[in-house]
mmCIF file of C-alpha atoms and ligand atoms in Angstrom:
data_model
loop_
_atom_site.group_PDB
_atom_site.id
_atom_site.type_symbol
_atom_site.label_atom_id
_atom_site.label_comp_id
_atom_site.label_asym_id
_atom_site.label_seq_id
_atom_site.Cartn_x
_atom_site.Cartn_y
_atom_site.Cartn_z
ATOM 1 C CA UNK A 288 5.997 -4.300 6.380
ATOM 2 C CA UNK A 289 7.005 -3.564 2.676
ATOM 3 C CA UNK A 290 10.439 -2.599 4.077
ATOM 4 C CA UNK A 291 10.751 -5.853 6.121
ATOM 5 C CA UNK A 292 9.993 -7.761 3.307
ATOM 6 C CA UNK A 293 12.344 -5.853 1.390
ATOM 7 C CA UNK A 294 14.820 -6.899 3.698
ATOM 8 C CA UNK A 295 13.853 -9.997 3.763
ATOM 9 C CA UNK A 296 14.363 -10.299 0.309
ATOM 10 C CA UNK A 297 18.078 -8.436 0.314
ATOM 11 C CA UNK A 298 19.003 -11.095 3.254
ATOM 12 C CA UNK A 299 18.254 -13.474 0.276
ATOM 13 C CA UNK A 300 20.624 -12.066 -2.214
ATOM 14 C CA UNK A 301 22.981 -11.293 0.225
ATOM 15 C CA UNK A 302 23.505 -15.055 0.370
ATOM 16 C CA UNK A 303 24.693 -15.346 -2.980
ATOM 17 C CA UNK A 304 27.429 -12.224 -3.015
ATOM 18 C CA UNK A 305 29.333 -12.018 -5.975
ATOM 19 C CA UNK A 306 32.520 -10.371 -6.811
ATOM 20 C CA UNK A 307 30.413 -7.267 -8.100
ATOM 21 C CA UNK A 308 28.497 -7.115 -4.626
ATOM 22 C CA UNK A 309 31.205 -6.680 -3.306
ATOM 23 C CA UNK A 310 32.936 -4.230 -5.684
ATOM 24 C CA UNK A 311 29.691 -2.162 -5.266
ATOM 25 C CA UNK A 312 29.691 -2.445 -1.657
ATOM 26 C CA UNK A 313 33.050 -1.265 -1.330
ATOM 27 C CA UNK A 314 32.440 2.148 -3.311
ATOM 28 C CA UNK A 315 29.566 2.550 -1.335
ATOM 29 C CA UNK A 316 31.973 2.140 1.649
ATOM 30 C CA UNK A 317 34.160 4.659 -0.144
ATOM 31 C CA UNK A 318 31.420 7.105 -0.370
ATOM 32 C CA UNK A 319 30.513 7.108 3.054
ATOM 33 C CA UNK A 320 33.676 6.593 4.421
ATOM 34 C CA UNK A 321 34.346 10.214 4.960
ATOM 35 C CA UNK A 322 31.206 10.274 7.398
ATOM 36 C CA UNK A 323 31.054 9.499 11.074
ATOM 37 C CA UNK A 324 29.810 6.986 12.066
ATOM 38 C CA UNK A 325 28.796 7.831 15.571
ATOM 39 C CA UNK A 326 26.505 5.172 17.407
ATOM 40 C CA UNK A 327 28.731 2.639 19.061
ATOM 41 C CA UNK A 328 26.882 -0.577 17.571
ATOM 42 C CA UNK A 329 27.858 0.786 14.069
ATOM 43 C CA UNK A 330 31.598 1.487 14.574
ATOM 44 C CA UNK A 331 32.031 -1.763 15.740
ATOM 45 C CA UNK A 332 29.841 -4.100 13.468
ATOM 46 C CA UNK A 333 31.413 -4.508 9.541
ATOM 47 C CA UNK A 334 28.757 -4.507 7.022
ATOM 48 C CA UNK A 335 27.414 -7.347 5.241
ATOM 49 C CA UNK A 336 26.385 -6.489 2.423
ATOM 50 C CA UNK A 337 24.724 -3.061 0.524
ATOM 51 C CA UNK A 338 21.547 -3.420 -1.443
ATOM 52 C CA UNK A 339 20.074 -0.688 -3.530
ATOM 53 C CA UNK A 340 16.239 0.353 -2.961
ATOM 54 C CA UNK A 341 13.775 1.775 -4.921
ATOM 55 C CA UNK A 342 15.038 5.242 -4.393
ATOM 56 C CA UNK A 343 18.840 5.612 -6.332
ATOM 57 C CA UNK A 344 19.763 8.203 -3.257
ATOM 58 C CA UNK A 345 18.925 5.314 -0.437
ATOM 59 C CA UNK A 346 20.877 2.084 0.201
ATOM 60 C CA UNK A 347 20.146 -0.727 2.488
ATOM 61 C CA UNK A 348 23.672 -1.254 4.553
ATOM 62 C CA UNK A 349 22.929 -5.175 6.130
ATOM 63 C CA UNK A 350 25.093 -5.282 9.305
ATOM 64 C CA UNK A 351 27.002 -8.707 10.412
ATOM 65 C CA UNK A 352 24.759 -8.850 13.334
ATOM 66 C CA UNK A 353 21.675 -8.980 11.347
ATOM 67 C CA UNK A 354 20.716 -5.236 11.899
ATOM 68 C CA UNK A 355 20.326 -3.031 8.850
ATOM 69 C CA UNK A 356 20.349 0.773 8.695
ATOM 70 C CA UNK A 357 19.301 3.165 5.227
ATOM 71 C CA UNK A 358 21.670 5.213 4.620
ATOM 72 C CA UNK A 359 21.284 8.004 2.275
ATOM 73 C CA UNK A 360 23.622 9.516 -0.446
ATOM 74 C CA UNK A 361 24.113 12.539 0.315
ATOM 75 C CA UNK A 362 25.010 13.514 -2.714
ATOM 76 C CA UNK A 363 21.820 12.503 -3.979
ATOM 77 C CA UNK A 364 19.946 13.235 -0.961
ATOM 78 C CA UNK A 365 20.562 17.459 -1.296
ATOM 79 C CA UNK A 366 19.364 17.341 -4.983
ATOM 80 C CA UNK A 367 15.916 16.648 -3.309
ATOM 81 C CA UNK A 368 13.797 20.187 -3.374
ATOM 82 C CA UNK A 369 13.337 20.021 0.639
ATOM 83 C CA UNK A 370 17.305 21.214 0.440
ATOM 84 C CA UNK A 371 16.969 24.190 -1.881
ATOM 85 C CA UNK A 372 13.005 25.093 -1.384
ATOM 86 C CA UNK A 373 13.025 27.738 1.213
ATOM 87 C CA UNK A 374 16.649 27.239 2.016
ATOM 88 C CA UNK A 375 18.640 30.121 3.508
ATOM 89 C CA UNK A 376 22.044 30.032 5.944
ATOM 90 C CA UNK A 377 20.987 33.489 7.988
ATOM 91 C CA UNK A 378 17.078 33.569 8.618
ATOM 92 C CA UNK A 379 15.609 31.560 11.610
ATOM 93 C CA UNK A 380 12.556 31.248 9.506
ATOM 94 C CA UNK A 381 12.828 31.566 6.106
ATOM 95 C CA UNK A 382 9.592 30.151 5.438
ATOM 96 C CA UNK A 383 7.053 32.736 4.463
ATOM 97 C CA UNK A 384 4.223 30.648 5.975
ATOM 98 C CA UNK A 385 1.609 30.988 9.005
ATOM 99 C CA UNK A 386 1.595 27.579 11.473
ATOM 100 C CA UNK A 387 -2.449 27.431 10.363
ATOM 101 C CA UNK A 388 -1.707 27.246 6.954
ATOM 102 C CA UNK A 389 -0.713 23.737 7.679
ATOM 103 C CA UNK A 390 -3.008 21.022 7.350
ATOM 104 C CA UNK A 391 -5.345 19.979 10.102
ATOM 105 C CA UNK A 392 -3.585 17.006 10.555
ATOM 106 C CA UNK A 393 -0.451 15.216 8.326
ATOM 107 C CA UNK A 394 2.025 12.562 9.400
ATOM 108 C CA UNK A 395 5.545 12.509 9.338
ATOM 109 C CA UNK A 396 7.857 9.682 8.592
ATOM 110 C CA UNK A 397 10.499 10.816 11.210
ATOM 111 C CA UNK A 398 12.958 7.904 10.667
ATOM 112 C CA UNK A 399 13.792 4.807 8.149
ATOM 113 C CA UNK A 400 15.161 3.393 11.123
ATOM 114 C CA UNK A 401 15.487 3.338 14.521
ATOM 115 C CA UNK A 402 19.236 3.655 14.025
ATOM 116 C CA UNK A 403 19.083 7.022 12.130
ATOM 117 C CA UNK A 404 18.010 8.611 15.905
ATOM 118 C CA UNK A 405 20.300 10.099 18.364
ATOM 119 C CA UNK A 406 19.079 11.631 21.418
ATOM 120 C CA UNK A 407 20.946 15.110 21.233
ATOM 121 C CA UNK A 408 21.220 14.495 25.168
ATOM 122 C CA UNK A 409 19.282 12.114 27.767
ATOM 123 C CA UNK A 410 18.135 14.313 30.783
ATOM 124 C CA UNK A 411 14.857 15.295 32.166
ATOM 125 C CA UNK A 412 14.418 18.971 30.366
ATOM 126 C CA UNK A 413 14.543 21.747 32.760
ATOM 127 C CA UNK A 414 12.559 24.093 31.042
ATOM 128 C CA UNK A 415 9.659 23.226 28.696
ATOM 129 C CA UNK A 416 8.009 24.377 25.210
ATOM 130 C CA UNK A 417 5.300 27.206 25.829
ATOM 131 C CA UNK A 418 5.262 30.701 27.722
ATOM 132 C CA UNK A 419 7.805 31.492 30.075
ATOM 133 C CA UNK A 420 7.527 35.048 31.924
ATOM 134 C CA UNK A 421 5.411 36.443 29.239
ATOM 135 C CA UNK A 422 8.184 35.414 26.760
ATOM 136 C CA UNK A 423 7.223 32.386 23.709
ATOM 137 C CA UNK A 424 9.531 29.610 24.858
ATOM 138 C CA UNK A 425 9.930 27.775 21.202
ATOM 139 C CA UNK A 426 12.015 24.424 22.333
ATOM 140 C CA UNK A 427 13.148 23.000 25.444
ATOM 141 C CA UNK A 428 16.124 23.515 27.756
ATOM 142 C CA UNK A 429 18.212 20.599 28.511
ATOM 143 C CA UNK A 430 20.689 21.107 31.314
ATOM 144 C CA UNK A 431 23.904 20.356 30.120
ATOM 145 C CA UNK A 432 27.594 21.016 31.291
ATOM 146 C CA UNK A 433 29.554 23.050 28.737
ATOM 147 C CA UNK A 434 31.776 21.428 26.626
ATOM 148 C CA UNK A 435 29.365 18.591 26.275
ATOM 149 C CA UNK A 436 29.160 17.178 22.934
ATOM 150 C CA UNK A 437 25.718 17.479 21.290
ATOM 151 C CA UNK A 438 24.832 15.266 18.921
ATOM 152 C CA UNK A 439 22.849 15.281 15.568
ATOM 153 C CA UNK A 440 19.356 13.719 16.391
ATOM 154 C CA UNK A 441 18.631 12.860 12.725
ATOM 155 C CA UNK A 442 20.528 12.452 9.060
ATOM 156 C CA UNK A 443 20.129 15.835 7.338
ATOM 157 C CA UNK A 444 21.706 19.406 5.967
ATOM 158 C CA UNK A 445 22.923 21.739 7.827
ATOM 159 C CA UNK A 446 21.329 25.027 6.924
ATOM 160 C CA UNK A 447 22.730 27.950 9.977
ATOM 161 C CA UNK A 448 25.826 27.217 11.558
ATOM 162 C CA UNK A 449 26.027 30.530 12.889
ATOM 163 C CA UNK A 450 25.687 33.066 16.098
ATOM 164 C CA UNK A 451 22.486 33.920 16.130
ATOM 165 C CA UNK A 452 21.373 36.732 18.719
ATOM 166 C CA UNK A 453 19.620 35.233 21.642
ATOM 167 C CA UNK A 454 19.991 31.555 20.358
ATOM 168 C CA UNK A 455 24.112 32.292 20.626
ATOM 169 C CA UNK A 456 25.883 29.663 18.625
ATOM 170 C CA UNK A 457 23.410 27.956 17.019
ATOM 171 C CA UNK A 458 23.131 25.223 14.623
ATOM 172 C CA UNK A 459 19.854 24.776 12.415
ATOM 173 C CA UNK A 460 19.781 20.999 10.507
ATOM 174 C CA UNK A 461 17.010 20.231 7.932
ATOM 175 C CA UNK A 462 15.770 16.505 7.904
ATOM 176 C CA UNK A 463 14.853 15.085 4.253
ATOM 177 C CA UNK A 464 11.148 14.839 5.527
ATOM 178 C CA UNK A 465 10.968 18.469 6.326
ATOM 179 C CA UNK A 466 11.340 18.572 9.771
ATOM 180 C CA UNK A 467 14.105 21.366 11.033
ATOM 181 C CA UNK A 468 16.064 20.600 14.612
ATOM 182 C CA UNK A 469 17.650 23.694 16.308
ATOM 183 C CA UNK A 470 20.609 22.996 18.954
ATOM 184 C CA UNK A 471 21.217 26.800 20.829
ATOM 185 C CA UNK A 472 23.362 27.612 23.280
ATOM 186 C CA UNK A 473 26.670 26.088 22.656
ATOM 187 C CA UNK A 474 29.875 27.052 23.350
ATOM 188 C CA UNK A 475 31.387 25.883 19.921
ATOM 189 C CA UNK A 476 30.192 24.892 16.465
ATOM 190 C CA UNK A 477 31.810 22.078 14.615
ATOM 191 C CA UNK A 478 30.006 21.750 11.539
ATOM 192 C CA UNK A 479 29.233 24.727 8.558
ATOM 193 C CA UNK A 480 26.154 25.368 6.435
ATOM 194 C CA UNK A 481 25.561 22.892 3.742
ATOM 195 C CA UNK A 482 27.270 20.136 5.723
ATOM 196 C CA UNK A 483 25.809 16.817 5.582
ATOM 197 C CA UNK A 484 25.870 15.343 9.183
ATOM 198 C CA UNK A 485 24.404 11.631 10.174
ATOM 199 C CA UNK A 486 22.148 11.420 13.137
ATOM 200 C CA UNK A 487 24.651 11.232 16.360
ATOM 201 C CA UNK A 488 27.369 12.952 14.914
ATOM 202 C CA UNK A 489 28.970 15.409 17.258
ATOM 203 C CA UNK A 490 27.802 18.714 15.780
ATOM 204 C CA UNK A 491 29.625 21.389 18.573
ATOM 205 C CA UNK A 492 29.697 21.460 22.018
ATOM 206 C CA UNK A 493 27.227 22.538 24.605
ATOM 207 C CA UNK A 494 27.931 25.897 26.069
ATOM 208 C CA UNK A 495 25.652 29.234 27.588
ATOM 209 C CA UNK A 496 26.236 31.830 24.985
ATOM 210 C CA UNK A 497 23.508 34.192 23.793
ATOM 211 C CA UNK A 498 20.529 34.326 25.628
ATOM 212 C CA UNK A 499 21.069 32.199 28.822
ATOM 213 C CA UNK A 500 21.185 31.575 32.447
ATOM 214 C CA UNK A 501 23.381 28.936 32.581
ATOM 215 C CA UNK A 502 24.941 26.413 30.610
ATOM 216 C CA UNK A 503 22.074 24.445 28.600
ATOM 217 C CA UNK A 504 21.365 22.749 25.122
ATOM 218 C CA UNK A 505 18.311 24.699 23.847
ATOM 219 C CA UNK A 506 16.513 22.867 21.639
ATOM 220 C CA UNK A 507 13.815 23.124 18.936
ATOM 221 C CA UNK A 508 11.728 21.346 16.265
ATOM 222 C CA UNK A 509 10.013 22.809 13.860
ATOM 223 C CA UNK A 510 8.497 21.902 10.575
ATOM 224 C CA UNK A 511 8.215 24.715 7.475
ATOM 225 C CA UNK A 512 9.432 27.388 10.607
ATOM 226 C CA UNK A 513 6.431 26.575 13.040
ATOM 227 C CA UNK A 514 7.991 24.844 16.879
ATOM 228 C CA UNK A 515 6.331 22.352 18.042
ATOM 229 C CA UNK A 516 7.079 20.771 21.406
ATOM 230 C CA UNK A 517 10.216 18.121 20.933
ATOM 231 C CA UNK A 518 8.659 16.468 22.990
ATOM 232 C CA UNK A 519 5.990 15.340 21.109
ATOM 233 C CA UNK A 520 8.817 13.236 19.003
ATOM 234 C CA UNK A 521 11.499 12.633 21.587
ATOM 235 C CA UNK A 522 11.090 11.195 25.038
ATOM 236 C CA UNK A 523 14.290 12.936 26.851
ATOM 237 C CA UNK A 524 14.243 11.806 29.657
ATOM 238 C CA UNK A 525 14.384 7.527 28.543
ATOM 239 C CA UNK A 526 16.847 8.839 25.646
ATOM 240 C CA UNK A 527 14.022 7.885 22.884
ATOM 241 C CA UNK A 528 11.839 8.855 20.019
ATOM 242 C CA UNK A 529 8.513 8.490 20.974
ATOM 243 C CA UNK A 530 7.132 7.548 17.302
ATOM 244 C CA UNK A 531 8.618 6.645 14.040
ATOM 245 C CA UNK A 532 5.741 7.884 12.039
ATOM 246 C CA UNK A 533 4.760 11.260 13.743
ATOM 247 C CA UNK A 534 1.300 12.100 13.430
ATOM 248 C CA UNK A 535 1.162 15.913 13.684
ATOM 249 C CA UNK A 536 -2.008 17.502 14.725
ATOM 250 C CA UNK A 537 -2.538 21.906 13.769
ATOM 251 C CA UNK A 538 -2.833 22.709 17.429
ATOM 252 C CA UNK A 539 0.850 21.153 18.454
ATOM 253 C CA UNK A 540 1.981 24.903 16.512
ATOM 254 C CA UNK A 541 0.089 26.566 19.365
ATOM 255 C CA UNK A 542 2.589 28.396 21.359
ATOM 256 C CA UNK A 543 1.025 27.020 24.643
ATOM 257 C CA UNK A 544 0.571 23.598 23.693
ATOM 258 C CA UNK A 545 2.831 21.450 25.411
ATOM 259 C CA UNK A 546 3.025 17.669 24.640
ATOM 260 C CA UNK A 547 0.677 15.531 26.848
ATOM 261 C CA UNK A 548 1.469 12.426 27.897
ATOM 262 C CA UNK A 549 -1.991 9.817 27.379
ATOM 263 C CA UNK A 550 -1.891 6.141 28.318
ATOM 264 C CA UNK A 551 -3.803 5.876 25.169
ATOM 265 C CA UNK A 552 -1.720 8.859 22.891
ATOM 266 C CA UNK A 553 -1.791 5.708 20.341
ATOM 267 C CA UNK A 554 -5.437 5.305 20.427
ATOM 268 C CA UNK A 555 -6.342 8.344 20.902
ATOM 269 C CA UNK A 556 -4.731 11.312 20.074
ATOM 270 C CA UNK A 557 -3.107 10.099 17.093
ATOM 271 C CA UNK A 558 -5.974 8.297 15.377
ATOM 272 C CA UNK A 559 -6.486 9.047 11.994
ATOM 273 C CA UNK A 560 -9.998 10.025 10.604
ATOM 274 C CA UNK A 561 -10.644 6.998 9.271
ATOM 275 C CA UNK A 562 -10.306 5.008 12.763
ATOM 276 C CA UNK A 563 -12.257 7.862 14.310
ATOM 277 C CA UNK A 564 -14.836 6.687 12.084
ATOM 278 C CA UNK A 565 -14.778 3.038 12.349
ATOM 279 C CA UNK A 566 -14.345 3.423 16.321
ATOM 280 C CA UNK A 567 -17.608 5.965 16.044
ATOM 281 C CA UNK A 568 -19.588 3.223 14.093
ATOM 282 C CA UNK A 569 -18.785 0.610 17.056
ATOM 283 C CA UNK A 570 -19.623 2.829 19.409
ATOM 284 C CA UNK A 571 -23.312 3.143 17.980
ATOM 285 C CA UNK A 572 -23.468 -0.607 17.337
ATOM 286 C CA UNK A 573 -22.790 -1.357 20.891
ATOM 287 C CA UNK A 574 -25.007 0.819 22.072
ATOM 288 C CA UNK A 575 -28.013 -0.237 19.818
ATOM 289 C CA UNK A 576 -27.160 -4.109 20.549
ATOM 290 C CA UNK A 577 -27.730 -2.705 24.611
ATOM 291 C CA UNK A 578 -31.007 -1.054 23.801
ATOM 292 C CA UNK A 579 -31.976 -4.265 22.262
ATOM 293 C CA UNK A 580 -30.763 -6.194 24.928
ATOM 294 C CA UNK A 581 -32.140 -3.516 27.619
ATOM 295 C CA UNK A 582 -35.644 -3.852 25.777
ATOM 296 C CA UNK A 583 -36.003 -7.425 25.562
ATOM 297 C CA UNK A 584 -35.401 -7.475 29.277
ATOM 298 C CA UNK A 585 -38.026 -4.669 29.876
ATOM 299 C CA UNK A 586 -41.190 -5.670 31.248
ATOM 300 C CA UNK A 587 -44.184 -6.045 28.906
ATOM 301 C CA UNK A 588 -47.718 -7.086 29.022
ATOM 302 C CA UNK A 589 -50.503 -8.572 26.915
ATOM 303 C CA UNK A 590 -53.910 -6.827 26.672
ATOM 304 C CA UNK A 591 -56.490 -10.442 26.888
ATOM 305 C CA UNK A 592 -58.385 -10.571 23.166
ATOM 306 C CA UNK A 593 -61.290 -13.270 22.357
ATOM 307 C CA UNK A 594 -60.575 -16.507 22.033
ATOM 308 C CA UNK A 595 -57.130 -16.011 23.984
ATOM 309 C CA UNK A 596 -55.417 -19.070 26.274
ATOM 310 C CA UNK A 597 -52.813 -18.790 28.768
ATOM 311 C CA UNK A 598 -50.973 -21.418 26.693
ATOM 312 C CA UNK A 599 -51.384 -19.418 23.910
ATOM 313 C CA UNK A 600 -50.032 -16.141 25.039
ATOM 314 C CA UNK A 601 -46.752 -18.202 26.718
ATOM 315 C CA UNK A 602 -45.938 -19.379 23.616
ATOM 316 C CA UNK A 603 -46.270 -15.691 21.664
ATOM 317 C CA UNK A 604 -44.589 -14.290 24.171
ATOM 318 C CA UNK A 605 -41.799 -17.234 24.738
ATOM 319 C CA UNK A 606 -42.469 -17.792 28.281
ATOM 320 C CA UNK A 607 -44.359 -20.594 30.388
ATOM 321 C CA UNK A 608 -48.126 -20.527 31.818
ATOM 322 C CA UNK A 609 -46.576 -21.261 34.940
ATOM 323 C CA UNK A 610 -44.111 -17.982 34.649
ATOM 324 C CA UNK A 611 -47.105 -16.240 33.517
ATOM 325 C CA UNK A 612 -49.237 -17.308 36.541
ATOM 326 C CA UNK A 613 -46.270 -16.266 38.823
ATOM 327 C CA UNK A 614 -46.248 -12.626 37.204
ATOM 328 C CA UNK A 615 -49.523 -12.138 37.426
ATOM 329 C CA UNK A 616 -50.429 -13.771 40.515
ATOM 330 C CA UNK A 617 -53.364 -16.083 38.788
ATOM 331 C CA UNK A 618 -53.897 -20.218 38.560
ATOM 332 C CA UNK A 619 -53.319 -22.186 35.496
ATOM 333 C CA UNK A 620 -57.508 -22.744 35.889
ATOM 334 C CA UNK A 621 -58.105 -18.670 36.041
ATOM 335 C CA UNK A 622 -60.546 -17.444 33.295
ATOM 336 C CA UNK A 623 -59.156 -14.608 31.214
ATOM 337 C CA UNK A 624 -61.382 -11.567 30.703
ATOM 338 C CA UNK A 625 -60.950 -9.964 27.312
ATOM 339 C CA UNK A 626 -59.076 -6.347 27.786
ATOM 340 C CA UNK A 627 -57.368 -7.793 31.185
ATOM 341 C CA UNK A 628 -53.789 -7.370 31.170
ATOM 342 C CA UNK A 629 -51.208 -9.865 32.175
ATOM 343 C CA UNK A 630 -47.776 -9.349 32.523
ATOM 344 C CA UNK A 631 -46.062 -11.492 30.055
ATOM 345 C CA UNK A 632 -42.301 -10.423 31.044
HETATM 346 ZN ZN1 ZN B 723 15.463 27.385 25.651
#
C-alpha cells in the first residue's frame, strides 16, 4: 500500500516534469542503458518519467502505459553486504550454516514488482525437489531442448559462472533479499561472476552437460545454501510466481519436502502467528456461543417450592402455562405438589 501510494504520489510530480526531470531521467537512462532489457512490454514502452525512493540505490521508472517497475542501481545495489557477506565464485555453498539454524519461520520479499520476475522456462517440471534413487534431488528438472535460452528469474549478482562437476555449466545468481537461484545443465554460459543481470535476461543456453540424462534446465533455490523446492515460489507450469512476499516455513529445507499445493496455502499454511492466534480465539468463541446456544435449547425442569403458580414458573422460566401444561401433560386447573417436577423446556 505504502508503495502504491508512493506511486501515486510520483504520478503527481510526474505531471509537472521539468527540464531537470528530465536531465535526471536521462542519466538514469544512461546508467541503465547498458542493461537488457528483456521482457517484451519493456522494450517496447518509453519511460515516463524516473522518481527517486527512499533507498538512493532504487528508482521508480513510470512507464507510458501507466506501469512502473523499481529498478535498482547496480552500482549501488552490490555495495549492499548480501553481495560480499559469504560471497565466493567456486563453492556451491559457501555458507557455513545448518538449514535448522534458520528461523522457524521468516518471510521473504521475493519481488518489488511483478515485472522484476521471469520464469527461467514455462513447462510442467519433469523431475521434482526431494529423493530420487537414494540420491538428494536439490531443484527441479525442466525439460528443455538445448540451445534454449534460459533466462534470469530475478535482478541480482552473479556469483559462479562456472563448470561445476555434476551441475556441468552452471550459473549461481544472488537476489538482493538473499535468496540464491541455480540454472545447471546448460550447454553455454553467457554471463561471468560479478555480473549484474536483470530478471529475464538471457543468462546461457540450455544444454545436458555434467550430470544428466538428457537435455534439461536444472534448477535450484536456495536461501543462505539450504534448497528449498522452487516450487514453493514459482508455479512452472502457468509461467508464474506463486507469491510476492514468500513466507518460508523451517521444514521447506527438509530434503523430502516437496511443495504442496492447498486450496487454502493462503490461509493456511502461510499464516503468520499472529493470525493463528486471532483465528484460535474465534474458534473458541464460536464454540462457546454453540454451547450457549446448545444449553439454552436443552431441556430443563423446575422442582415445585411453596407458594409456587404455574403462571409464576412460565414467567421465570420465559415460557407459557399453556407450553408448560403441554410438557408436562397437566391442566391449567392442576394443583402443584411441592418437590413435583415439571418440565419447563
Ligand atoms: Zn536436476
Amino acid at each position: 500500500m505504502r508503495k502504491l501510494l508512493l506511486v501515486a504520489a510520483g504520478l503527481a510530480a510526474a505531471l509537472a516534469v521539468s527540464a531537470q526531470e528530465d536531465r535526471q531521467a536521462d542519466s538514469l537512462r544512461h546508467a541503465f542503458g547498458r542493461q537488457k532489457l528483456p521482457s517484451s512490454n519493456r522494450k517496447s514502452t518509453p519511460y515516463a518519467d524516473t522518481l527517486d525512493t527512499g533507498n538512493t540505490a532504487v528508482k521508480v521508472v513510470l512507464y507510458n502505459n501507466g506501469t512502473y517497475r523499481y529498478v535498482k542501481d547496480p552500482a549501488k545495489v552490490v555495495e549492499d553486504s548480501v553481495f560480499t557477506a559469504n560471497w565466493d565464485t567456486k563453492a556451491v555453498n559457501p555458507y557455513r550454516m545448518e538449514p535448522d539454524q534458520l528461523p522457524d519461520r521468516f518471510s521473504i520479499w521475493v519481488v518489488d514488482t511483478l515485472d522484476s520476475f521471469c520464469c527461467p522456462y514455462q513447462t510442467q517440471p519433469r523431475s521434482h525437489f526431494g529423493y530420487r534413487h537414494g540420491r538428494r534431488h536439490q531443484g527441479i528438472d525442466l525439460p528443455y531442448p538445448t540451445g534454449t535460452p534460459v533466462h534470469a528469474a530475478f535482478d541480482g549478482k552473479v556469483r559462479i559462472s562456472d563448470y561445476v562437476g555434476g551441475y556441468g555449466n552452471l550459473v549461481v545468481i544472488r537476489h538482493a533479499n538473499g535468496l540464491e537461484t541455480f540454472y545447471g545443465h546448460l550447454s553455454r554460459r553467457d554471463v561471468q561472476s560479478g555480473d549484474w543481470v536483470n530478471a529475464g535476461e538471457i543468462i546461457g543456453l540450455g544444454g545436458s552437460t555434467g550430470r544428466s540424462t538428457g537435455p534439461h534446465l536444472h534448477f535450484e533455490t536456495r536461501y543462505k545454501g539450504a534448497a528449498f523446492d522452487p516450487s514453493w515460489l514459482i508455479d512452472f507450469e502457468k509461467g508464474t510466481l506463486r507469491h510476492r512476499l514468500l513466507k518460508v516455513r523451517s521444514w521447506y529445507f527438509n530434503p523430502n519436502q516437496r511443495y504442496v499445493q492447498s486450496v487454502d496455502d493462503e490461509d493456511e499454511i502461510f499464516r503468520t502467528d499472529e493470525e493463528d492466534r486471532i483465528a484460535a480465539e474465534e474458534k473458541a468463541k464460536k464454540e462457546a456461543a454453540a454451547r450457549a446456544a446448545a444449553e439454552a435449547a436443552a431441556i430443563r425442569y423446575h422442582t415445585v417450592r411453596s407458594g409456587d403458580t404455574l403462571s409464576g414458573i412460565a414467567r421465570k422460566y420465559h415460557t407459557s402455562v399453556r407450553q408448560l401444561c403441554r410438557l408436562n401433560g397437566i391442566k391449567e386447573t392442576t394443583i402443584l405438589r411441592v418437590g413435583q417436577r415439571l418440565r419447563v423446556h
